[in-house]
mmCIF file of C-alpha atoms in Angstrom:
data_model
loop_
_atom_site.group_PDB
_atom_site.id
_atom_site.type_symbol
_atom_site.label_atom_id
_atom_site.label_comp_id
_atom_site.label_asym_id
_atom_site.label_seq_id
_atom_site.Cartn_x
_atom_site.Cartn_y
_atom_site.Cartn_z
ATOM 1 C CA UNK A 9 13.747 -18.813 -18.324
ATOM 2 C CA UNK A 10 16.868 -16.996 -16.828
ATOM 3 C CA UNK A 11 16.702 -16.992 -13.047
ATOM 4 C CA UNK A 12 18.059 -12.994 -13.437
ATOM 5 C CA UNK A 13 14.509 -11.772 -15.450
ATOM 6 C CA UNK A 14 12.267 -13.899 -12.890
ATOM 7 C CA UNK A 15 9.364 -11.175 -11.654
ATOM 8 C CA UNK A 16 11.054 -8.586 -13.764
ATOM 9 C CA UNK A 17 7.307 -7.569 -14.680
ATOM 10 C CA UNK A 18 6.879 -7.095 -10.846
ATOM 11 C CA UNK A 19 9.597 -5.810 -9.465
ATOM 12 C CA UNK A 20 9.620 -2.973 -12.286
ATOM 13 C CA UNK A 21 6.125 -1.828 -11.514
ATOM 14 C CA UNK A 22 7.026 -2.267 -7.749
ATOM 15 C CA UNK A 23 10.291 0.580 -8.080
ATOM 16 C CA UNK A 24 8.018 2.754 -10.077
ATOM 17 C CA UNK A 25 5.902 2.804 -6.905
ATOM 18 C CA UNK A 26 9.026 3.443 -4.612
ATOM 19 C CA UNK A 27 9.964 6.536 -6.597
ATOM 20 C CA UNK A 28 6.544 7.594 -6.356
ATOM 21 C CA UNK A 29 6.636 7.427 -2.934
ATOM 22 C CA UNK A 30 9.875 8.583 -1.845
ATOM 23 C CA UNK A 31 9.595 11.706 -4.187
ATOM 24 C CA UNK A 32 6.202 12.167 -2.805
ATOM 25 C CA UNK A 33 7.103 11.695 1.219
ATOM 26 C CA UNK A 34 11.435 12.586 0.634
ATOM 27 C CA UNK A 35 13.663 11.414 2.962
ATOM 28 C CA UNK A 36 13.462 11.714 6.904
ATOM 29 C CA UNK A 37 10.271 9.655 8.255
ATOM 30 C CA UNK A 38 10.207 6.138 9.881
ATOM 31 C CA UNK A 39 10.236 2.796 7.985
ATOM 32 C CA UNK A 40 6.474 2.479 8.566
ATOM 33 C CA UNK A 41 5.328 5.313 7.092
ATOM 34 C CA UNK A 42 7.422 4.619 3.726
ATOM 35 C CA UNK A 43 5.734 0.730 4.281
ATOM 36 C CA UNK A 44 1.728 2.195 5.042
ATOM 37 C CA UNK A 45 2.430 4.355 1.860
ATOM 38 C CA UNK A 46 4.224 1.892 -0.775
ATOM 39 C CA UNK A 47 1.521 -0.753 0.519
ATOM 40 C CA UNK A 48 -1.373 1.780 -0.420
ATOM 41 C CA UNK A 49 0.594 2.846 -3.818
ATOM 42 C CA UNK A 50 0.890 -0.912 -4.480
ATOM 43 C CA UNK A 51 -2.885 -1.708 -3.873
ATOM 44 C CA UNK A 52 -3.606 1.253 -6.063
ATOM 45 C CA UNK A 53 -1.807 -0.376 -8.716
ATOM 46 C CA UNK A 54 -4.674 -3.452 -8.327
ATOM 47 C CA UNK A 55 -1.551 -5.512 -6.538
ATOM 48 C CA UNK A 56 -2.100 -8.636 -3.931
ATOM 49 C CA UNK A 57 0.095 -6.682 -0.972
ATOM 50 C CA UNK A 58 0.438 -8.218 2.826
ATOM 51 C CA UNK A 59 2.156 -5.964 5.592
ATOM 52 C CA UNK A 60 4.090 -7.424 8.074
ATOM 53 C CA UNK A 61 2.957 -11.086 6.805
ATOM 54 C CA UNK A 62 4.596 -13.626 9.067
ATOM 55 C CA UNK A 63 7.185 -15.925 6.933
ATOM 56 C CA UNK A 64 7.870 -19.042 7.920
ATOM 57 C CA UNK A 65 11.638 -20.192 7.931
ATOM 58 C CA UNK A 66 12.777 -23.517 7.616
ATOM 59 C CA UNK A 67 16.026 -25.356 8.277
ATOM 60 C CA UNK A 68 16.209 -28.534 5.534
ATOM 61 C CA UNK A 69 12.347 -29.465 6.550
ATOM 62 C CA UNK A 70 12.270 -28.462 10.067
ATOM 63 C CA UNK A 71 10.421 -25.049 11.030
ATOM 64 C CA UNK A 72 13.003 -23.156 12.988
ATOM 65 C CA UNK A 73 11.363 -19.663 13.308
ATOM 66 C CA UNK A 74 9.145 -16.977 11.908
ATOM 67 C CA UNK A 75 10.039 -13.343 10.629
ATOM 68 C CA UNK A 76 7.666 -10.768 9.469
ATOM 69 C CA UNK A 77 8.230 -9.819 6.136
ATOM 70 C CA UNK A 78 7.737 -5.717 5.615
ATOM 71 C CA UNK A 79 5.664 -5.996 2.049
ATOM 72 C CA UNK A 80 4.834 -9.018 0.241
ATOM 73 C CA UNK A 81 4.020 -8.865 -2.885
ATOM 74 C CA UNK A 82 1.632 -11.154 -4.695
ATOM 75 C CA UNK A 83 3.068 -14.009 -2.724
ATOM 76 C CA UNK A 84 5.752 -13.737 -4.746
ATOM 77 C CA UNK A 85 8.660 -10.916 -3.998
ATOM 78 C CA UNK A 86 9.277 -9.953 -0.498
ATOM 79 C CA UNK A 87 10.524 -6.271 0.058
ATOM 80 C CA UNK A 88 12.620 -5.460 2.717
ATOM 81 C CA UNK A 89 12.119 -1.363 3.532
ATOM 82 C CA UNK A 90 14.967 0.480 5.214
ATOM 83 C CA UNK A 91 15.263 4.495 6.170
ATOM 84 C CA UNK A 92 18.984 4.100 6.995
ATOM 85 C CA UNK A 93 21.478 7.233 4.979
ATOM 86 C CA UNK A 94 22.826 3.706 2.691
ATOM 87 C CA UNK A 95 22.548 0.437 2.117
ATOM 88 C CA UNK A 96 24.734 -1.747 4.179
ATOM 89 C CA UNK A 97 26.149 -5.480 3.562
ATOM 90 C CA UNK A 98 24.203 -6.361 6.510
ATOM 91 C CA UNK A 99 21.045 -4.878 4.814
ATOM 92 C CA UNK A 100 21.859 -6.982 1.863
ATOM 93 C CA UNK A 101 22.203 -10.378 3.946
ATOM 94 C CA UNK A 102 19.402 -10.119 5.685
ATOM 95 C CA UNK A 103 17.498 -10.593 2.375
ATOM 96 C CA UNK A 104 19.290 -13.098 0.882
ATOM 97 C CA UNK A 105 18.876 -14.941 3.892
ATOM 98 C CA UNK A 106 14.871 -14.745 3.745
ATOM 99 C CA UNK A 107 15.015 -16.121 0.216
ATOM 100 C CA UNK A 108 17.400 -18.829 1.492
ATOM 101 C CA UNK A 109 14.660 -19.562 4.124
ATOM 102 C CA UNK A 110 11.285 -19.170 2.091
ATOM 103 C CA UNK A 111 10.077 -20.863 -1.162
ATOM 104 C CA UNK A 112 10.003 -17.013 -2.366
ATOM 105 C CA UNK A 113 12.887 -16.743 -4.868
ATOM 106 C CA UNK A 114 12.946 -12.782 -5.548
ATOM 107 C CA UNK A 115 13.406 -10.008 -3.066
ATOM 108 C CA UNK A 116 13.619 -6.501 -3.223
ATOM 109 C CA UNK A 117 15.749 -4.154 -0.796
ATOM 110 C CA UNK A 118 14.429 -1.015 -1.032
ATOM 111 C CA UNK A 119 15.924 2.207 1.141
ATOM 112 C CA UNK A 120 14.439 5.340 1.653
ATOM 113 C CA UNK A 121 17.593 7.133 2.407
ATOM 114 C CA UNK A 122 19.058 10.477 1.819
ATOM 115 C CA UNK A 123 19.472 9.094 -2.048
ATOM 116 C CA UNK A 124 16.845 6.434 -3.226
ATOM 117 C CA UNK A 125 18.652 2.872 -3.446
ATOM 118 C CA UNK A 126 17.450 -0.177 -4.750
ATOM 119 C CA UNK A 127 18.954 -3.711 -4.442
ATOM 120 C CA UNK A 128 17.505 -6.933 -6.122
ATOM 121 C CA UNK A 129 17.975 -10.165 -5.046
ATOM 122 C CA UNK A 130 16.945 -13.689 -6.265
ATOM 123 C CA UNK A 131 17.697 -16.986 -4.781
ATOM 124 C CA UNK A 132 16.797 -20.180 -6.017
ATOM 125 C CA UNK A 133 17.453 -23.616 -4.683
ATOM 126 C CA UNK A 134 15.980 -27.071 -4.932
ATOM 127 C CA UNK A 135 14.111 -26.884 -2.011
ATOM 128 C CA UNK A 136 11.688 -24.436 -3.980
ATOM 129 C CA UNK A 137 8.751 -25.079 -4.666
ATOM 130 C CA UNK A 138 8.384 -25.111 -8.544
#
């Protein structure tokens, strides 16, 4: 299977949800209201969803540290929420870099900005878990 399509299922039903919500709520509240609402939009949908679930993070096999992860989806895509007016490259790292640290290999960056935005990212390496 092509790394590119892994979750596609997933992460498709997971941006309908974000529309849902950010044409429902529009732009202007806090990150935790967007995260209370796409977590009760997601459960809705019959989905597995964990807010603020604490990640481990791991250097080669050591545990260096723990970050919460916003939204985790069927233990399976993490989704980073933002309320910023765009994505940044910062935004973008930050993700990558909790797929570099987790067996999780697909995360979504999802900002409820002034416009909608959506960024997905996968990241795969031999130290995950197959």
């Amino acid at each position: 299977m092509n790394e590119d399509y892994k979750h596609t299922d997933l992460t498709g039903e997971i941006i309908n949800r974000f529309y849902k919500v950010y044409n429902t709520l529009g732009y202007g509240f806090l990150e935790k209201v967007y995260e209370k609402a796409l977590k009760y939009e997601l459960e809705k949908f019959g989905l597995l969803v964990e807010r603020q679930k604490p990640i481990n993070v791991f250097y080669e096999t050591e545990l260096v540290g723990e970050y919460f992860a916003d939204l985790l989806v069927e233990n399976q895509v993490i989704i980073e929420l933002k309320a910023a007016e765009t994505i940044c490259e910062k935004h973008k790292n930050q993700l990558v870099n909790y797929l570099k640290a987790t067996e999780i290999e697909v995360g979504l960056l999802l900002n409820f900005g002034k416009k909608p935005e959506i960024k997905r990212k996968i990241f795969s390496n031999k130290n995950k878990e197959k």
